[in-house]
Coordinates of C-alpha atoms in Angstrom, one line a residue:
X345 CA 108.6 90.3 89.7
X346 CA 109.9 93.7 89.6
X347 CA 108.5 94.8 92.8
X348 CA 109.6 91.7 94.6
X349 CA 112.9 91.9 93.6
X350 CA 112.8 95.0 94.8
X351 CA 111.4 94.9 98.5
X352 CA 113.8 92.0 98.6
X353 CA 116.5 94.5 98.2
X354 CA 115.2 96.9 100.6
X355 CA 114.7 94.4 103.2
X356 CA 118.5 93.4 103.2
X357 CA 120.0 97.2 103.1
X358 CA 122.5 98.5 105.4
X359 CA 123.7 101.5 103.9
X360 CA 122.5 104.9 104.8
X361 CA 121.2 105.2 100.9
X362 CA 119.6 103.9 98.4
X363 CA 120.3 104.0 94.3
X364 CA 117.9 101.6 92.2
X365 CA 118.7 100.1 89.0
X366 CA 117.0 97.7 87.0
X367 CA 119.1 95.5 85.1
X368 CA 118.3 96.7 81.5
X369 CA 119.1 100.7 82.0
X370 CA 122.6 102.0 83.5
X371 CA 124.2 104.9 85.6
X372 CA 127.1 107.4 84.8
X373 CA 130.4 106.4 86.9
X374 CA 129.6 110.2 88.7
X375 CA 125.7 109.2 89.9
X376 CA 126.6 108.0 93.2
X377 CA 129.3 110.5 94.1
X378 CA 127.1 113.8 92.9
X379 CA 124.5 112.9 94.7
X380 CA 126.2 112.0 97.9
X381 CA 127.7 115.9 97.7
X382 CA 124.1 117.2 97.9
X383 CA 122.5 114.8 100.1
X384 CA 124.7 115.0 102.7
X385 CA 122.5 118.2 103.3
X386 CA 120.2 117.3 106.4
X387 CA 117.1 118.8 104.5
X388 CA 117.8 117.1 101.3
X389 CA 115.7 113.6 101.3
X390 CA 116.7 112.5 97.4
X391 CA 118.7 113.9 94.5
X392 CA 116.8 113.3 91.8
X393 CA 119.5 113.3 88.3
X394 CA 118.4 114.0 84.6
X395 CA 118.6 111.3 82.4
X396 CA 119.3 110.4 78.7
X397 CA 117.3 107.3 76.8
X398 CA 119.8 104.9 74.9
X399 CA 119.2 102.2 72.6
X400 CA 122.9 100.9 72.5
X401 CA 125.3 102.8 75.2
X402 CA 127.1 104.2 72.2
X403 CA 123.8 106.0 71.1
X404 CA 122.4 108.3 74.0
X405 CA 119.2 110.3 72.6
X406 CA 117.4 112.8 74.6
X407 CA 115.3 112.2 77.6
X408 CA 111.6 111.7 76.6
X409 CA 110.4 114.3 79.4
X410 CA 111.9 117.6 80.8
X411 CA 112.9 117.1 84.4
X412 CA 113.4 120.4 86.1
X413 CA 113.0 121.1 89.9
X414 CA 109.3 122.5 90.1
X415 CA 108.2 119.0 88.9
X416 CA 109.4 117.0 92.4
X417 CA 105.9 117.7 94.8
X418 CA 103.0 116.1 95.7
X419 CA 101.2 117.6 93.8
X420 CA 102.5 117.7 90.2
X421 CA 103.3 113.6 91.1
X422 CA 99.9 113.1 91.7
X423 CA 98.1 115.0 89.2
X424 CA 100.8 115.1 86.2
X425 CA 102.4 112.3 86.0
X426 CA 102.4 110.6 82.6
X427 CA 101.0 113.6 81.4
X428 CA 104.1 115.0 80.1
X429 CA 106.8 113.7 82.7
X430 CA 107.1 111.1 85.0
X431 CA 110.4 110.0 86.8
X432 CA 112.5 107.1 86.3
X433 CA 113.1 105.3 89.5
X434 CA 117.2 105.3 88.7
X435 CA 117.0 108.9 88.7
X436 CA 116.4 108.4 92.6
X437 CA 119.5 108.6 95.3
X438 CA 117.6 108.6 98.3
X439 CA 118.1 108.3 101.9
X440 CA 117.2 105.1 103.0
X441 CA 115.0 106.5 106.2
X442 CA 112.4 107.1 102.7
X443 CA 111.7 103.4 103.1
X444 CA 111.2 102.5 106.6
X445 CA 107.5 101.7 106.6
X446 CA 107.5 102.2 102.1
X447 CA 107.5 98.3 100.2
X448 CA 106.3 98.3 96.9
X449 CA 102.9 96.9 96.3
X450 CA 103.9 93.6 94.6
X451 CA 100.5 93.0 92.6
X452 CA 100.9 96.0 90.7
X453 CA 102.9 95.2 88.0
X454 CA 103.4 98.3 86.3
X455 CA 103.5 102.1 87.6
X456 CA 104.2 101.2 91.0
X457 CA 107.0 103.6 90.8
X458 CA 104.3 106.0 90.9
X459 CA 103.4 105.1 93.6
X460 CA 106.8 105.0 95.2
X461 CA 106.8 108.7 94.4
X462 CA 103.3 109.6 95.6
X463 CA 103.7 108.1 98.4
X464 CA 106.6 109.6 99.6
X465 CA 106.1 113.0 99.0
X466 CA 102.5 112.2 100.3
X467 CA 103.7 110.9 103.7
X468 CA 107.2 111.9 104.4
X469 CA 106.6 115.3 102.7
X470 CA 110.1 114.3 101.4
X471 CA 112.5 117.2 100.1
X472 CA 114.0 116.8 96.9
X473 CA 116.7 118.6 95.1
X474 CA 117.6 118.0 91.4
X475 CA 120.7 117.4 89.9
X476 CA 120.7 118.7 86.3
X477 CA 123.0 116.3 84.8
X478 CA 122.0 113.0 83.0
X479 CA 123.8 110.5 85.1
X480 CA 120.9 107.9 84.4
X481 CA 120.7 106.0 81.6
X482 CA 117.1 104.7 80.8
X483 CA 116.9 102.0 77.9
X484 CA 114.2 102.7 74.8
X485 CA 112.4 99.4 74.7
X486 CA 109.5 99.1 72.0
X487 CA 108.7 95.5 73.5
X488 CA 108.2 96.8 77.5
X489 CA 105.3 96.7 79.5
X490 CA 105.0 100.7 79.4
X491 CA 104.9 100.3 75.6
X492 CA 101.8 97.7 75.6
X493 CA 98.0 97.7 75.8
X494 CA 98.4 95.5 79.2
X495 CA 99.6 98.7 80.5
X496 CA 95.8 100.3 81.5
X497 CA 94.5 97.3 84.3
X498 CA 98.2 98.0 86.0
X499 CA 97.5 101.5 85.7
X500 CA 93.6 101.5 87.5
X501 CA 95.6 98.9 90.1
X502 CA 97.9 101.7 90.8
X503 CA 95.2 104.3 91.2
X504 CA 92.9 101.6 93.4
X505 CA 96.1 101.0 95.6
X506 CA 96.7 104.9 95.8
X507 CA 93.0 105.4 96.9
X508 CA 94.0 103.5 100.2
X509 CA 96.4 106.5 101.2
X510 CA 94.5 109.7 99.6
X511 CA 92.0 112.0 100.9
X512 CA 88.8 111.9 99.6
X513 CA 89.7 115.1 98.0
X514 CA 92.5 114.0 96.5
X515 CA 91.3 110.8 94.9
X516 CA 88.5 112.7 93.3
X517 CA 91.0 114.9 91.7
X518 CA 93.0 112.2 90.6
X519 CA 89.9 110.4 89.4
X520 CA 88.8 113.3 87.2
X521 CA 92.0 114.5 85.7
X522 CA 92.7 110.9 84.5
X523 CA 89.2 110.4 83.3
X524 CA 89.6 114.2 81.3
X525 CA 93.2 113.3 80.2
X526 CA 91.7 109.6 78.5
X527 CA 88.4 112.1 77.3
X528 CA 91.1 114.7 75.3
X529 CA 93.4 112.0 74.0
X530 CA 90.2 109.5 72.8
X531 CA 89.1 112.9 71.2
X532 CA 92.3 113.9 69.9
X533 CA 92.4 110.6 68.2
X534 CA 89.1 110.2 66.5
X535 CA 90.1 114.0 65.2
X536 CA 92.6 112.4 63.1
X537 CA 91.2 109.9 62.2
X538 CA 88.3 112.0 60.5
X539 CA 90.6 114.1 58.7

């Protein structure tokens, strides 16, 4: 899977960085070398690059979310995300310290780039600077996962697996702004439906 393919990558690394890509979306030729000029800053832990959606590389549309710098904190990760914006993993140029005791959590096998994101800005307090070009290319699929009704028992995995790493105070949070976030959209739906 996905996550497996992953850690197996991270587990072979030698570089001082690291750039995902999975093998249906694409880069810009300039990713790498951008975001090697900014991280070479020794407060910078990841660049994180705008993106376009593309269907065929000859058709780029615009990305489905705003990225803009106030997004990249704990806080917004935890509590916003899907809820307006969330960050694809190619986006990422990070330094590869990031994933010294980080492997994805292989039975999750959907929005465990979530938790990629929580969990590094959770423990490492990573610092992230954006890069307000789309240098990432991320492909509009209507058949993926993220576009399916399998997508909700990933999604409570993910938020059972962040659990382990949360405060108390935190998970409760996270436990109540999903449950009003499903509330508002279940209600927004039966609204049109009855008119």
């Amino acid at each position: 899977g996905l996550s497996s393919a992953r850690n197996g990558g991270l587990n072979i690394a030698t570089g001082d960085y690291i750039q995902f890509l999975d093998a249906d979306d694409c880069l810009h030729y300039d990713k790498l070398g951008a975001s090697l000029n900014l991280i070479t800053d020794k407060s910078i832990d990841v660049v994180i690059s705008n993106f376009n959606l593309f269907t065929s590389l000859d058709k780029l549309l615009p990305p489905y979310c705003k990225l803009k710098q106030e997004l990249f904190n704990l806080q917004t990760v935890l509590y916003q995300w899907d809820s307006g914006f969330s960050i694809p993993i190619h986006c990422g140029f990070f330094k590869n310290n990031l994933f010294e005791n980080f492997r994805f959590p292989e039975h999750i096998k959907a929005k465990e780039d979530w938790v990629m994101w929580v969990t590094l800005f959770h423990n490492k307090k990573c610092e992230a600077v954006f890069l307000d070009k789309p240098l990432a290319y991320y492909r509009k699929n209507t058949l993926s996962m993220t576009m399916t009704t399998k997508m909700l028992p990933e999604y409570l995995k993910a938020i059972t697996h962040l659990k382990t790493m949360l405060s108390v105070d935190e998970f409760e949070k996270l436990y109540l702004e999903i449950i009003s976030r499903y509330y508002n959209d279940l209600k927004t739906l039966k609204n049109r439906f009855n008119n």
